[in-house]
Every structure is written in C-alpha cells, then in structure tokens.
PDB file of C-alpha atoms in Angstrom:
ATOM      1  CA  UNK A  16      80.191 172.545  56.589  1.00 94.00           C
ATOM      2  CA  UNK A  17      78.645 169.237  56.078  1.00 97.00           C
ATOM      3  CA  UNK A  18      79.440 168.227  52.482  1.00 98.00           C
ATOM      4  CA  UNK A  19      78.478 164.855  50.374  1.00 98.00           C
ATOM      5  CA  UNK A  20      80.223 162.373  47.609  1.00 98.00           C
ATOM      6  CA  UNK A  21      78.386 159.676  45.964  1.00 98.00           C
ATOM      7  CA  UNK A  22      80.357 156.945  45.055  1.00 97.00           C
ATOM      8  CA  UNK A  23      79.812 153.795  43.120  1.00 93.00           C
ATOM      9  CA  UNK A  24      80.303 151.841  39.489  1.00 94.00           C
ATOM     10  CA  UNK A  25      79.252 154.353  36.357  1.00 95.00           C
ATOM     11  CA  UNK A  26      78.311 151.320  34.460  1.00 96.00           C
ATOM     12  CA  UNK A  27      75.701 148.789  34.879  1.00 95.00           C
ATOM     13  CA  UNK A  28      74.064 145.901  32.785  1.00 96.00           C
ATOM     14  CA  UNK A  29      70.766 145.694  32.347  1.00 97.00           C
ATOM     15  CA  UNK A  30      68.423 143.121  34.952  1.00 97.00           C
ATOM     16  CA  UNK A  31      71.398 143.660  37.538  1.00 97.00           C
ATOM     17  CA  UNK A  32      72.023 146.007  40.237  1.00 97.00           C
ATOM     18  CA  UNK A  33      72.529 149.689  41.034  1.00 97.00           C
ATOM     19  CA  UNK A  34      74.639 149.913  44.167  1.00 98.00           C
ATOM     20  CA  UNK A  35      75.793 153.846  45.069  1.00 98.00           C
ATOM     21  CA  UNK A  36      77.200 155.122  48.574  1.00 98.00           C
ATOM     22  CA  UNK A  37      76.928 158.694  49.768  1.00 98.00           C
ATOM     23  CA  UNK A  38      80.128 160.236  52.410  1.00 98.00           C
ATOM     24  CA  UNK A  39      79.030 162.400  54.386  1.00 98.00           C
ATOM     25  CA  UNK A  40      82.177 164.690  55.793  1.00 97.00           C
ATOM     26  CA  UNK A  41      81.930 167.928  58.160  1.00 97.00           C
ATOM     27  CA  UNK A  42      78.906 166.685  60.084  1.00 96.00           C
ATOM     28  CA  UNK A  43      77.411 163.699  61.709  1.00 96.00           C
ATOM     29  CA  UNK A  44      74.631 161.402  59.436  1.00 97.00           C
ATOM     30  CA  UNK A  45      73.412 160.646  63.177  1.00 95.00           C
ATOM     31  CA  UNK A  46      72.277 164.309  63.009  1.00 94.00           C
ATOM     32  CA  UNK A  47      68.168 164.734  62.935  1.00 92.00           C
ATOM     33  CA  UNK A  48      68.521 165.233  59.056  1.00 95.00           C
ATOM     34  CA  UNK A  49      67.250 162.627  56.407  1.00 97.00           C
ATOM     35  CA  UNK A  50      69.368 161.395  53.808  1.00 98.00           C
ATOM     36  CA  UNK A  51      68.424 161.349  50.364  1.00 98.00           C
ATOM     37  CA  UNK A  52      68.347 160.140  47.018  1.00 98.00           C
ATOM     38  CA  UNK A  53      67.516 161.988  43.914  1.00 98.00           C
ATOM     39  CA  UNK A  54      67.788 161.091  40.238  1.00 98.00           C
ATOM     40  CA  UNK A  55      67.971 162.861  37.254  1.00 98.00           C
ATOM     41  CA  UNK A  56      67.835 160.872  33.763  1.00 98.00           C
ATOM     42  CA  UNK A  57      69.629 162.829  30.869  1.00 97.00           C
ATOM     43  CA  UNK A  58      68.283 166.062  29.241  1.00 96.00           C
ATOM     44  CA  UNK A  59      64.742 165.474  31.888  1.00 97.00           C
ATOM     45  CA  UNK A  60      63.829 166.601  35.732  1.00 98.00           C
ATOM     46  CA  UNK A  61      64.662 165.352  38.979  1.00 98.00           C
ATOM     47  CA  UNK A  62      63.140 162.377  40.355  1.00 98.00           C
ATOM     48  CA  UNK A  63      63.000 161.686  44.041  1.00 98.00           C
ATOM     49  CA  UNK A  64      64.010 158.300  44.752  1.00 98.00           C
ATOM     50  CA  UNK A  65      63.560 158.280  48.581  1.00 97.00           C
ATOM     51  CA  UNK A  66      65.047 159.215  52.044  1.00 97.00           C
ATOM     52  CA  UNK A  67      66.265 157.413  55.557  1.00 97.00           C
ATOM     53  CA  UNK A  68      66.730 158.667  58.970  1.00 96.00           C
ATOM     54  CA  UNK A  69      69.767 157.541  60.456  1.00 95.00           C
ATOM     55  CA  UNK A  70      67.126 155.708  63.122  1.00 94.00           C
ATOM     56  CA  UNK A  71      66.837 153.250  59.881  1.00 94.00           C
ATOM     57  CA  UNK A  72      63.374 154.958  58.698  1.00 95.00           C
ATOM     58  CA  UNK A  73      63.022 155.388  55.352  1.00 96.00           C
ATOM     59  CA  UNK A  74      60.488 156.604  52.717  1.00 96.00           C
ATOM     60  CA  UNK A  75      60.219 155.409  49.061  1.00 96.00           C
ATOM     61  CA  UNK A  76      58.911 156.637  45.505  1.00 96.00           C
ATOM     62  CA  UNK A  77      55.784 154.254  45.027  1.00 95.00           C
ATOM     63  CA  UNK A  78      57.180 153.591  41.494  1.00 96.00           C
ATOM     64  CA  UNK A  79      60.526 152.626  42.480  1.00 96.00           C
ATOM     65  CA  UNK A  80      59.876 151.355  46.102  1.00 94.00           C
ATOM     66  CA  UNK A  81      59.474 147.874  45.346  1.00 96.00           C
ATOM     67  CA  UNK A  82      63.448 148.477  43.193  1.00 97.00           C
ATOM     68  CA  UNK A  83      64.999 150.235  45.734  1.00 98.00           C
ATOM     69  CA  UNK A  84      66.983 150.188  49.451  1.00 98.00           C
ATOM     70  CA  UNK A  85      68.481 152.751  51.223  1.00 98.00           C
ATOM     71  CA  UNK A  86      70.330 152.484  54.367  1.00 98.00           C
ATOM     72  CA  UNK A  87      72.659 153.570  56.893  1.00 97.00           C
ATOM     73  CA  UNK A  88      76.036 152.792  57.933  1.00 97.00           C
ATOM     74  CA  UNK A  89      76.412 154.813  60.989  1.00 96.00           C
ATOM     75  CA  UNK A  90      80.012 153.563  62.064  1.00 96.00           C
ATOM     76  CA  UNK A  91      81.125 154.766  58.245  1.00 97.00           C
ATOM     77  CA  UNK A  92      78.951 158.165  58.221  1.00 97.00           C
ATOM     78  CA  UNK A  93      77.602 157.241  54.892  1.00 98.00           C
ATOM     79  CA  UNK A  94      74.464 156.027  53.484  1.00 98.00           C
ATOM     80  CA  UNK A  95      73.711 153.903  50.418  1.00 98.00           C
ATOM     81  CA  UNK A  96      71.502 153.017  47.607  1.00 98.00           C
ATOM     82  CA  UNK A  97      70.322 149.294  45.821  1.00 98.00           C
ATOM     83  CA  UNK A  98      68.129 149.706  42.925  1.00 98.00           C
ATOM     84  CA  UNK A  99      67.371 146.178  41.288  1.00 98.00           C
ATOM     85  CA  UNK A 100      66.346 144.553  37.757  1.00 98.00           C
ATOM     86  CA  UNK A 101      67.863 147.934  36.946  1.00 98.00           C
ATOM     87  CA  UNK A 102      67.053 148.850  33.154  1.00 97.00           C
ATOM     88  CA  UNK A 103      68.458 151.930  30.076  1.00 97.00           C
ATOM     89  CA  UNK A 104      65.608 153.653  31.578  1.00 97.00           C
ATOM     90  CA  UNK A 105      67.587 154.316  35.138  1.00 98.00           C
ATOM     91  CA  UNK A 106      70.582 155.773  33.246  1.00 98.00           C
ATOM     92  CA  UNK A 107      70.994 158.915  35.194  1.00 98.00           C
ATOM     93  CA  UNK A 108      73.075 161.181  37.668  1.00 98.00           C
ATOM     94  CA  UNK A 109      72.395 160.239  40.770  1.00 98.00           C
ATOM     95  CA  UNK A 110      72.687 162.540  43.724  1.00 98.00           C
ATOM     96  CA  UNK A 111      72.533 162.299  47.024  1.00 98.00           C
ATOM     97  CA  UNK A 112      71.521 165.060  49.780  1.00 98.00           C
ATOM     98  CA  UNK A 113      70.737 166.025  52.904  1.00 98.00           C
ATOM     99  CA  UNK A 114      66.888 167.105  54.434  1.00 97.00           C
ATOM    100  CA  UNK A 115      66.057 168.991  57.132  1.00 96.00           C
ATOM    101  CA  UNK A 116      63.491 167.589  59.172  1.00 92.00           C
ATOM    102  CA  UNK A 117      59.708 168.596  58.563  1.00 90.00           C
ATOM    103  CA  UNK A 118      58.889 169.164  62.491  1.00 89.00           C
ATOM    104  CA  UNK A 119      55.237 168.324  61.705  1.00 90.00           C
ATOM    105  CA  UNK A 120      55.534 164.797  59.969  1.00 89.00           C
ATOM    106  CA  UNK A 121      58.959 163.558  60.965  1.00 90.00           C
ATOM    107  CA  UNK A 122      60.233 162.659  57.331  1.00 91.00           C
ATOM    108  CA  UNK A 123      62.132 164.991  55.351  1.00 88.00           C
ATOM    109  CA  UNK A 124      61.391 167.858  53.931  1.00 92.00           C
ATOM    110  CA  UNK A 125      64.007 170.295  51.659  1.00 97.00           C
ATOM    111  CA  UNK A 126      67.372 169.526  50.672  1.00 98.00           C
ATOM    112  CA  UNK A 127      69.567 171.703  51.548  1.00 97.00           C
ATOM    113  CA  UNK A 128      73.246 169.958  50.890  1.00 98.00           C
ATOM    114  CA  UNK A 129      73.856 167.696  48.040  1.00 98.00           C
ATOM    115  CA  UNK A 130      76.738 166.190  46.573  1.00 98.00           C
ATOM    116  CA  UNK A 131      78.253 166.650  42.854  1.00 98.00           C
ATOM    117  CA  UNK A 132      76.061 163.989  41.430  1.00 98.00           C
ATOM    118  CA  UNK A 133      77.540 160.714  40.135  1.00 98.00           C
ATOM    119  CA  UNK A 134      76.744 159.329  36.249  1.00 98.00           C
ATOM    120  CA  UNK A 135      75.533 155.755  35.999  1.00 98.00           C
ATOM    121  CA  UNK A 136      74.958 154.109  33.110  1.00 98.00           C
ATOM    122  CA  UNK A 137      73.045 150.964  32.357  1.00 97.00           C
ATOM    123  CA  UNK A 138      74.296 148.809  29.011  1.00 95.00           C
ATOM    124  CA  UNK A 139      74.893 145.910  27.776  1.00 91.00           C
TER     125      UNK A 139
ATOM    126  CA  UNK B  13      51.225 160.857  44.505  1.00 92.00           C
ATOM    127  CA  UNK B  14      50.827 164.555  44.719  1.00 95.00           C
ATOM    128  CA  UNK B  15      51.941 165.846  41.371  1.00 97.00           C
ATOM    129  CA  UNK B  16      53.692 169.157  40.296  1.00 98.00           C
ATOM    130  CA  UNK B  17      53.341 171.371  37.392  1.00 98.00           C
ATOM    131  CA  UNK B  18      55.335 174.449  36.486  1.00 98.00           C
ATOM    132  CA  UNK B  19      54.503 177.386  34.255  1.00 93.00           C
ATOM    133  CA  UNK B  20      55.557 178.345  31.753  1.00 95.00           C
ATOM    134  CA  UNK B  21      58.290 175.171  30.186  1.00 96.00           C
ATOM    135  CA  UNK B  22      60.273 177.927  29.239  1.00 97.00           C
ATOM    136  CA  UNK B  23      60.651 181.757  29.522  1.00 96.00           C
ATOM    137  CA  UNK B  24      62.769 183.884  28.132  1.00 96.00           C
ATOM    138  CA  UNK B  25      63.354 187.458  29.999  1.00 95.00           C
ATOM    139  CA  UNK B  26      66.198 190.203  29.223  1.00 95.00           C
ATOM    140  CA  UNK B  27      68.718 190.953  31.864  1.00 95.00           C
ATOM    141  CA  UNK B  28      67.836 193.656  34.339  1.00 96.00           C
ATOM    142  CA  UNK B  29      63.958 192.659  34.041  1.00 97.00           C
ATOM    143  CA  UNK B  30      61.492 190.480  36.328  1.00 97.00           C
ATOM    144  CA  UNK B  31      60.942 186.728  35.960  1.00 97.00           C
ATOM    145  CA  UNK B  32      57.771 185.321  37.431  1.00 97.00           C
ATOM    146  CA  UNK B  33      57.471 181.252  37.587  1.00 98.00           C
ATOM    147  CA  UNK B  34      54.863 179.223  38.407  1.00 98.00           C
ATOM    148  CA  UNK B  35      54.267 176.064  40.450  1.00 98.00           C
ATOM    149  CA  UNK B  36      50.867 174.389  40.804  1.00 98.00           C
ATOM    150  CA  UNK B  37      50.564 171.497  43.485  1.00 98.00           C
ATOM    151  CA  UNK B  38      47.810 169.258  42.512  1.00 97.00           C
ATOM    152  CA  UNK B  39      46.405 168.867  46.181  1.00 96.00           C
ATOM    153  CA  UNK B  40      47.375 171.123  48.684  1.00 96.00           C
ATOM    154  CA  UNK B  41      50.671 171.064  50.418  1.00 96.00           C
ATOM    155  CA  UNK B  42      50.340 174.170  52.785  1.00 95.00           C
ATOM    156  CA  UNK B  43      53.695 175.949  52.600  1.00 96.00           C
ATOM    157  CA  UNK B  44      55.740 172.560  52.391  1.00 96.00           C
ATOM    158  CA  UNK B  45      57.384 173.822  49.177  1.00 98.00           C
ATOM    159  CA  UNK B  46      60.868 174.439  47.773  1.00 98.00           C
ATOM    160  CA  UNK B  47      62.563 175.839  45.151  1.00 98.00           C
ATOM    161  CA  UNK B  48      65.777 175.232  43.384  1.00 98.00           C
ATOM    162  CA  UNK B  49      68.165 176.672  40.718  1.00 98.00           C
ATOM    163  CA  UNK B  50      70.193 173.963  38.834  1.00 98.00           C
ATOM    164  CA  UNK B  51      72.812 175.058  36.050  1.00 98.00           C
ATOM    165  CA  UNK B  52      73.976 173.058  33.243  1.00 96.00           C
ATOM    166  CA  UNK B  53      76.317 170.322  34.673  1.00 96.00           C
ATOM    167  CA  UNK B  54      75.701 171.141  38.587  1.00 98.00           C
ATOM    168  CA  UNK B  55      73.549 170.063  41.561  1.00 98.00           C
ATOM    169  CA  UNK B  56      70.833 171.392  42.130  1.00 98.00           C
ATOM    170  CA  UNK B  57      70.950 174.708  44.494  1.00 98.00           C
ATOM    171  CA  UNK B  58      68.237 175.024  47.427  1.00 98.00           C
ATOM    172  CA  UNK B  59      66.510 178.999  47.085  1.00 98.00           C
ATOM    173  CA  UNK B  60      63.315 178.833  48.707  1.00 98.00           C
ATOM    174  CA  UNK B  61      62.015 176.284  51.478  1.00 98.00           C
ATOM    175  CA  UNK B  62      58.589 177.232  53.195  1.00 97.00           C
ATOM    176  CA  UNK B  63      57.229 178.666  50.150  1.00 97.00           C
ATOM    177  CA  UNK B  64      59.005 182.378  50.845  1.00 98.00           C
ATOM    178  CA  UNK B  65      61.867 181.741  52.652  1.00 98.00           C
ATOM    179  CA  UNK B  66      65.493 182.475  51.762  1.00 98.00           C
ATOM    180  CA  UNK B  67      67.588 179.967  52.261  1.00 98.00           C
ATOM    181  CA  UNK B  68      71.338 180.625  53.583  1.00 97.00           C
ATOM    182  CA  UNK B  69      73.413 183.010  51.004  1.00 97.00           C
ATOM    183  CA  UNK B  70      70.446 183.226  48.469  1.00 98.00           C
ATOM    184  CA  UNK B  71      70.086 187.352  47.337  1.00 97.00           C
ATOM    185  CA  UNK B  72      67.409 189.241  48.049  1.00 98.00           C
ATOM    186  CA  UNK B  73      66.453 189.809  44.277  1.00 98.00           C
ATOM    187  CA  UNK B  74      64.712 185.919  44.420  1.00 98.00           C
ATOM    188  CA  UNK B  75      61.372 185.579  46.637  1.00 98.00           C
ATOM    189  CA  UNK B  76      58.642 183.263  47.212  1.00 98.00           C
ATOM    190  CA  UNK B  77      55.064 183.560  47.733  1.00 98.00           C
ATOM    191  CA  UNK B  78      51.911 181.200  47.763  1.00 98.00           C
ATOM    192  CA  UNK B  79      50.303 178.633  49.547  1.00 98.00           C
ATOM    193  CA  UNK B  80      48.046 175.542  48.907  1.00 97.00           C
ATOM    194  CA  UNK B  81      48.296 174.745  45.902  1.00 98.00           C
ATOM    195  CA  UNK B  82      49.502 177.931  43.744  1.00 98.00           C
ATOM    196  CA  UNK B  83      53.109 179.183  44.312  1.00 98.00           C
ATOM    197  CA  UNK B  84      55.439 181.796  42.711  1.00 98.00           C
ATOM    198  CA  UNK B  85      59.336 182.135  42.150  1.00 98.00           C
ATOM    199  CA  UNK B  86      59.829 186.304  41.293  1.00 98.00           C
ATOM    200  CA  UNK B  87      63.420 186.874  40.542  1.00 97.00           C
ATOM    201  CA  UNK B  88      63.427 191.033  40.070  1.00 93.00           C
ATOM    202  CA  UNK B  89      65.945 192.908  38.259  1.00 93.00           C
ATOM    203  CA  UNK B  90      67.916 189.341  36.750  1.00 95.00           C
ATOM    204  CA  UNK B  91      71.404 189.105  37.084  1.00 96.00           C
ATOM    205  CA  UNK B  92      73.363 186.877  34.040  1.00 94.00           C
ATOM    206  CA  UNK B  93      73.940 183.888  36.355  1.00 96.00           C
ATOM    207  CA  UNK B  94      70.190 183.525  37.287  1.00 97.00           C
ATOM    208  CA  UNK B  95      69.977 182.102  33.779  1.00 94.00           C
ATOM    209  CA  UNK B  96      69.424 178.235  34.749  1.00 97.00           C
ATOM    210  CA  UNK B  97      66.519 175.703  35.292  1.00 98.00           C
ATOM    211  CA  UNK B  98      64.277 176.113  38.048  1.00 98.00           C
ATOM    212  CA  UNK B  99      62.223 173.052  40.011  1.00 98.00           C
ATOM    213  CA  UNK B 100      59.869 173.093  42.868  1.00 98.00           C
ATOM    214  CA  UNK B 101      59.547 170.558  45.292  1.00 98.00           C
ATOM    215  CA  UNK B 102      56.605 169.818  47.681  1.00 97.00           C
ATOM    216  CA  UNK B 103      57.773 167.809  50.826  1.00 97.00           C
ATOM    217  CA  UNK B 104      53.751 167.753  52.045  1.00 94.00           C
ATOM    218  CA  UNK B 105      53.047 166.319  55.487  1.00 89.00           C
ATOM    219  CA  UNK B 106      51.055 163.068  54.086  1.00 88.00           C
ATOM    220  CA  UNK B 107      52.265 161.469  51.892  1.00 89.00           C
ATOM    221  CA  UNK B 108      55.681 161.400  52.331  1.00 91.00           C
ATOM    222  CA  UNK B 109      57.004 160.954  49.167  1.00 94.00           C
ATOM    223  CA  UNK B 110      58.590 163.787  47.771  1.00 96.00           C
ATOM    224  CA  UNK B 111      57.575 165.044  44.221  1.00 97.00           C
ATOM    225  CA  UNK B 112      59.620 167.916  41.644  1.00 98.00           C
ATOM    226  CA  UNK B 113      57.959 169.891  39.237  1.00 98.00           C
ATOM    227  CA  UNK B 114      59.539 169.271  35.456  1.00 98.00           C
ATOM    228  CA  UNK B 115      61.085 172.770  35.750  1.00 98.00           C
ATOM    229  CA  UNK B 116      61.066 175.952  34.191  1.00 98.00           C
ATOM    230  CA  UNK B 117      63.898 177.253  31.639  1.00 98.00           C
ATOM    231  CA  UNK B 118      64.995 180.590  32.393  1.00 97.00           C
ATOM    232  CA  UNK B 119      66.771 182.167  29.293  1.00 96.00           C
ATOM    233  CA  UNK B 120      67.825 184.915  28.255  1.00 91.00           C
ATOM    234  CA  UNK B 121      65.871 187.454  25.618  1.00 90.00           C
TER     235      UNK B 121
END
C-alpha cells in the first residue's frame, strides 16, 4: 500500500525558508491522485496548505499562496514544499498526503494516505 | 474561502453511548465533505468522504449524513479508542482550496 515520509530540516530561522520533501513508496505519484500539504501549528487545527497533480497543477491556500511552492519530482516519486519569509507563526507539523481525485472539478478532494507528520520549528 | 464550523468545541459522552458532531459549511459544498479522527501525537485518519461514506477499514458504529451546508458525524455505542479529535473537510468543486473545520473534542464522561 502506498505509504508517505516527509522529510526535511526541523529547524528554521525566521525571514528564511521552509523546504520539506514527501516519499512516496508502494505506488506511483504519476497515479491520478493529488499530492498534498497540510499543516498543523501546536495545540490548534489543520490547515490546508495546498495540492499538485503530478501533471505540475497545483492549488494554493489564498493566505499562504503567495509563501508557498509545491512540486513534483517524478523521476524521484516524491513531491516537495517551499514556504518563504517563513515566521514563529509557521512552527508546525507538517504532513503530507495523498487525494483522490474529485471526478467533477479535477483537483483533489479527500485524503486518504498521509505520512507521520514532520515537526518544524522556526527560531532564532 | 468557504469556511467551516464544528459543533460543539468539545463533548464529552460515556462509553457505550452515542456521539453526534456537527459540521456547518458556510456556502454549500454538496456532499464534497470529509471527516477525520486524529489522536494525540498521530496523523490524521480519513472516516467519512462523500458526506456518508465509509472509508476502507472504518466500523460500522461511525456514519455520515447531510448535505449542503449541514453535516453530521454519529458514532453509536463508543468504543474507548473513538476518544480523539474530530475535523471535517470540504473539498467543494469551486473553489478549490480546501478548508478544515477547528474540530470537535471527543472525551470521555
């Protein structure tokens, strides 16, 4: 079964940036699935940070989209995250996923697989 | 940005009884909407997708219903491990940005 890792620095300073990888093992990321990002600051909810296709389509949170790229390295089956100017306020797990397609838009829809989550925090 | 809200923050429910939670889209997303059970220190689990249906290995005991822009989580007769947070998700045809409730605490009474 497909399963995912996020990998990636746990620390960051503040005004530099986020970089964070997802494996994907036991399936292909070529697959019609989107690939997601999801973030979930400590002690609060999850926060959707965006999806790609392994076409290169991707969809971002309006607050974060002008922060963030996602995208695909097919040849490594993995897809990754940049957030910039990053700040205490994106200390968080982060955790990748997979979505099934929504037939009726073409973006993604639930997530059905996610990895373990991966702690990054921002400091000076 | 279509925004979530779940009822009630917190609930607290003895073993063996029902737990109803809410989820209230505020536009409507049809049936685009998920549900998932996160425990302290996990990932998130998938339940429901579609608004009522199970996903893969999910018991019977948990079960979705609504549409629009009203939606319910019943978990009947709760087991000690259904004690966890629970989030909905809307994954609405336009936009296409994805949006989670805040949760709903699940303890136990």
């Amino acid at each position: 079964q497909v399963q995912l890792q996020e990998s990636g620095p746990r620390l960051g300073k503040p005004s530099g940036t986020l970089s964070l990888t997802c494996g994907v093992s036991g399936g292909s990321i070529s697959s019609n699935n989107w690939w997601t990002w999801i973030r979930q600051p400590p002690g609060r909810g999850l926060e959707w940070i965006g999806e790609i296709h392994h076409s290169g389509n991707t969809n971002n949170n309006p607050s974060l989209t002008s922060r963030v790229t996602i995208s695909v390295d097919k040849s490594k089956n993995q897809f990754s995250l940049k957030l910039t100017s990053v700040t205490a306020a994106d200390t968080a797990v982060y955790y990748c996923a997979r979505s099934q397609l929504n037939s009726a838009s073409g973006s993604g829809s639930y997530m059905d697989v996610w990895g373990k989550g991966t702690t990054v925090t921002v400091s000076s | 940005e279509i925004v979530m809200t779940q009822s009630p923050g917190t609930v607290s429910v003895s073993p063996g009884e029902r737990a109803t939670l809410s989820c209230r889209a505020s536009q409507s997303v049809s049936s685009n909407l998920a549900w998932y059970q996160q425990k302290p220190g996990q990932a998130p689990r998938l339940l429901i997708y579609d608004a009522s249906t199970r996903a893969t290995g999910i018991p019977a005991r948990f079960s979705g219903s609504g549409s629009g822009t009203e939606f319910t989580l019943t978990i009947s007769s709760l087991q000690s491990e259904d004690f966890a947070i629970y989030y909905c998700q809307q994954y609405n045809n336009w936009p296409p940005a994805k949006t989670f409730g805040q949760g709903t605490k699940l303890e136990i009474k």
